[in-house]
């Protein structure tokens, strides 16, 4: 199952992604930084570099995922 995680490089996102990967899921992590995208790739996740407020970019990423995990309360994805 492919799971999208907003806030992928934050305090909640990092351990969540590690747990999801350990359970065998494919994970797409959202980040705004190419440096943090490399960290996600090293962890084994696919990185999506975009701003959470860029609706077109976000929609193209979430279209390929079956589950969305958005824990940023201010996110427009709610």
mmCIF file with all atom_site columns, C-alpha atoms in Angstrom:
data_model
loop_
_atom_site.group_PDB
_atom_site.id
_atom_site.type_symbol
_atom_site.label_atom_id
_atom_site.label_alt_id
_atom_site.label_comp_id
_atom_site.label_asym_id
_atom_site.label_entity_id
_atom_site.label_seq_id
_atom_site.pdbx_PDB_ins_code
_atom_site.Cartn_x
_atom_site.Cartn_y
_atom_site.Cartn_z
_atom_site.occupancy
_atom_site.B_iso_or_equiv
_atom_site.pdbx_formal_charge
_atom_site.auth_seq_id
_atom_site.auth_comp_id
_atom_site.auth_asym_id
_atom_site.auth_atom_id
_atom_site.pdbx_PDB_model_num
ATOM 1  C CA . UNK A 1 1  ? 0.000  0.000  0.000  1.00 0.00 ? 1  UNK A CA 1
ATOM 2  C CA . UNK A 1 2  ? 1.311  3.474  -0.851 1.00 0.00 ? 2  UNK A CA 1
ATOM 3  C CA . UNK A 1 3  ? 0.951  5.971  1.981  1.00 0.00 ? 3  UNK A CA 1
ATOM 4  C CA . UNK A 1 4  ? 1.400  9.744  1.774  1.00 0.00 ? 4  UNK A CA 1
ATOM 5  C CA . UNK A 1 5  ? 2.834  11.470 4.860  1.00 0.00 ? 5  UNK A CA 1
ATOM 6  C CA . UNK A 1 6  ? 2.713  15.260 5.133  1.00 0.00 ? 6  UNK A CA 1
ATOM 7  C CA . UNK A 1 7  ? 5.266  16.608 7.582  1.00 0.00 ? 7  UNK A CA 1
ATOM 8  C CA . UNK A 1 8  ? 7.493  13.672 6.737  1.00 0.00 ? 8  UNK A CA 1
ATOM 9  C CA . UNK A 1 9  ? 10.694 15.108 8.164  1.00 0.00 ? 9  UNK A CA 1
ATOM 10 C CA . UNK A 1 10 ? 9.217  16.398 11.412 1.00 0.00 ? 10 UNK A CA 1
ATOM 11 C CA . UNK A 1 11 ? 9.162  14.914 14.895 1.00 0.00 ? 11 UNK A CA 1
ATOM 12 C CA . UNK A 1 12 ? 6.101  12.778 14.145 1.00 0.00 ? 12 UNK A CA 1
ATOM 13 C CA . UNK A 1 13 ? 6.747  12.080 10.473 1.00 0.00 ? 13 UNK A CA 1
ATOM 14 C CA . UNK A 1 14 ? 10.247 10.592 10.787 1.00 0.00 ? 14 UNK A CA 1
ATOM 15 C CA . UNK A 1 15 ? 9.372  7.785  13.217 1.00 0.00 ? 15 UNK A CA 1
ATOM 16 C CA . UNK A 1 16 ? 6.019  7.211  11.507 1.00 0.00 ? 16 UNK A CA 1
ATOM 17 C CA . UNK A 1 17 ? 7.738  6.665  8.170  1.00 0.00 ? 17 UNK A CA 1
ATOM 18 C CA . UNK A 1 18 ? 10.268 4.298  9.745  1.00 0.00 ? 18 UNK A CA 1
ATOM 19 C CA . UNK A 1 19 ? 7.423  2.240  11.200 1.00 0.00 ? 19 UNK A CA 1
ATOM 20 C CA . UNK A 1 20 ? 5.437  2.196  7.945  1.00 0.00 ? 20 UNK A CA 1
ATOM 21 C CA . UNK A 1 21 ? 8.494  1.118  5.956  1.00 0.00 ? 21 UNK A CA 1
ATOM 22 C CA . UNK A 1 22 ? 9.253  -1.616 8.504  1.00 0.00 ? 22 UNK A CA 1
ATOM 23 C CA . UNK A 1 23 ? 5.711  -2.912 7.959  1.00 0.00 ? 23 UNK A CA 1
ATOM 24 C CA . UNK A 1 24 ? 6.381  -3.143 4.220  1.00 0.00 ? 24 UNK A CA 1
ATOM 25 C CA . UNK A 1 25 ? 4.435  -0.122 2.992  1.00 0.00 ? 25 UNK A CA 1
ATOM 26 C CA . UNK A 1 26 ? 5.573  2.193  0.213  1.00 0.00 ? 26 UNK A CA 1
ATOM 27 C CA . UNK A 1 27 ? 5.775  5.711  1.618  1.00 0.00 ? 27 UNK A CA 1
ATOM 28 C CA . UNK A 1 28 ? 5.731  9.100  -0.091 1.00 0.00 ? 28 UNK A CA 1
ATOM 29 C CA . UNK A 1 29 ? 6.928  11.821 2.258  1.00 0.00 ? 29 UNK A CA 1
ATOM 30 C CA . UNK A 1 30 ? 6.214  15.491 1.655  1.00 0.00 ? 30 UNK A CA 1
ATOM 31 C CA . UNK A 1 31 ? 8.993  18.000 2.223  1.00 0.00 ? 31 UNK A CA 1
ATOM 32 C CA . UNK A 1 32 ? 9.846  21.460 0.923  1.00 0.00 ? 32 UNK A CA 1
ATOM 33 C CA . UNK A 1 33 ? 13.600 20.881 1.049  1.00 0.00 ? 33 UNK A CA 1
ATOM 34 C CA . UNK A 1 34 ? 15.772 18.940 -1.393 1.00 0.00 ? 34 UNK A CA 1
ATOM 35 C CA . UNK A 1 35 ? 18.203 18.274 1.468  1.00 0.00 ? 35 UNK A CA 1
ATOM 36 C CA . UNK A 1 36 ? 15.442 16.689 3.542  1.00 0.00 ? 36 UNK A CA 1
ATOM 37 C CA . UNK A 1 37 ? 14.286 14.798 0.440  1.00 0.00 ? 37 UNK A CA 1
ATOM 38 C CA . UNK A 1 38 ? 17.682 13.081 0.380  1.00 0.00 ? 38 UNK A CA 1
ATOM 39 C CA . UNK A 1 39 ? 17.180 12.095 4.015  1.00 0.00 ? 39 UNK A CA 1
ATOM 40 C CA . UNK A 1 40 ? 13.823 10.541 3.131  1.00 0.00 ? 40 UNK A CA 1
ATOM 41 C CA . UNK A 1 41 ? 15.370 8.647  0.226  1.00 0.00 ? 41 UNK A CA 1
ATOM 42 C CA . UNK A 1 42 ? 18.134 7.336  2.485  1.00 0.00 ? 42 UNK A CA 1
ATOM 43 C CA . UNK A 1 43 ? 15.431 6.148  4.875  1.00 0.00 ? 43 UNK A CA 1
ATOM 44 C CA . UNK A 1 44 ? 13.781 4.247  2.005  1.00 0.00 ? 44 UNK A CA 1
ATOM 45 C CA . UNK A 1 45 ? 10.831 6.545  1.337  1.00 0.00 ? 45 UNK A CA 1
ATOM 46 C CA . UNK A 1 46 ? 9.954  8.359  -1.865 1.00 0.00 ? 46 UNK A CA 1
ATOM 47 C CA . UNK A 1 47 ? 10.257 12.113 -1.434 1.00 0.00 ? 47 UNK A CA 1
ATOM 48 C CA . UNK A 1 48 ? 7.782  14.609 -2.850 1.00 0.00 ? 48 UNK A CA 1
ATOM 49 C CA . UNK A 1 49 ? 9.236  18.118 -2.842 1.00 0.00 ? 49 UNK A CA 1
ATOM 50 C CA . UNK A 1 50 ? 6.411  20.635 -2.700 1.00 0.00 ? 50 UNK A CA 1
ATOM 51 C CA . UNK A 1 51 ? 4.790  23.241 -0.524 1.00 0.00 ? 51 UNK A CA 1
ATOM 52 C CA . UNK A 1 52 ? 1.657  22.005 1.219  1.00 0.00 ? 52 UNK A CA 1
ATOM 53 C CA . UNK A 1 53 ? -0.139 25.130 -0.067 1.00 0.00 ? 53 UNK A CA 1
ATOM 54 C CA . UNK A 1 54 ? 0.612  24.261 -3.734 1.00 0.00 ? 54 UNK A CA 1
ATOM 55 C CA . UNK A 1 55 ? -2.636 22.456 -4.518 1.00 0.00 ? 55 UNK A CA 1
ATOM 56 C CA . UNK A 1 56 ? -1.628 21.252 -7.993 1.00 0.00 ? 56 UNK A CA 1
ATOM 57 C CA . UNK A 1 57 ? 1.617  19.705 -6.748 1.00 0.00 ? 57 UNK A CA 1
ATOM 58 C CA . UNK A 1 58 ? -0.085 18.063 -3.782 1.00 0.00 ? 58 UNK A CA 1
ATOM 59 C CA . UNK A 1 59 ? -2.940 16.645 -5.859 1.00 0.00 ? 59 UNK A CA 1
ATOM 60 C CA . UNK A 1 60 ? -0.524 15.028 -8.304 1.00 0.00 ? 60 UNK A CA 1
ATOM 61 C CA . UNK A 1 61 ? 1.269  13.311 -5.407 1.00 0.00 ? 61 UNK A CA 1
ATOM 62 C CA . UNK A 1 62 ? -1.768 12.150 -3.457 1.00 0.00 ? 62 UNK A CA 1
ATOM 63 C CA . UNK A 1 63 ? -3.402 10.787 -6.611 1.00 0.00 ? 63 UNK A CA 1
ATOM 64 C CA . UNK A 1 64 ? -0.972 7.843  -6.524 1.00 0.00 ? 64 UNK A CA 1
ATOM 65 C CA . UNK A 1 65 ? -1.486 7.055  -2.818 1.00 0.00 ? 65 UNK A CA 1
ATOM 66 C CA . UNK A 1 66 ? -4.140 4.946  -1.130 1.00 0.00 ? 66 UNK A CA 1
ATOM 67 C CA . UNK A 1 67 ? -3.796 6.450  2.370  1.00 0.00 ? 67 UNK A CA 1
ATOM 68 C CA . UNK A 1 68 ? -3.088 10.055 3.384  1.00 0.00 ? 68 UNK A CA 1
ATOM 69 C CA . UNK A 1 69 ? -1.570 10.908 6.762  1.00 0.00 ? 69 UNK A CA 1
ATOM 70 C CA . UNK A 1 70 ? -1.746 14.636 7.423  1.00 0.00 ? 70 UNK A CA 1
ATOM 71 C CA . UNK A 1 71 ? -0.902 15.687 10.957 1.00 0.00 ? 71 UNK A CA 1
ATOM 72 C CA . UNK A 1 72 ? -0.269 19.374 10.306 1.00 0.00 ? 72 UNK A CA 1
ATOM 73 C CA . UNK A 1 73 ? -3.394 21.022 11.690 1.00 0.00 ? 73 UNK A CA 1
ATOM 74 C CA . UNK A 1 74 ? -2.878 24.201 9.635  1.00 0.00 ? 74 UNK A CA 1
ATOM 75 C CA . UNK A 1 75 ? -2.568 22.237 6.409  1.00 0.00 ? 75 UNK A CA 1
ATOM 76 C CA . UNK A 1 76 ? -5.108 22.983 3.670  1.00 0.00 ? 76 UNK A CA 1
ATOM 77 C CA . UNK A 1 77 ? -5.280 19.218 3.075  1.00 0.00 ? 77 UNK A CA 1
ATOM 78 C CA . UNK A 1 78 ? -7.690 18.771 5.996  1.00 0.00 ? 78 UNK A CA 1
#
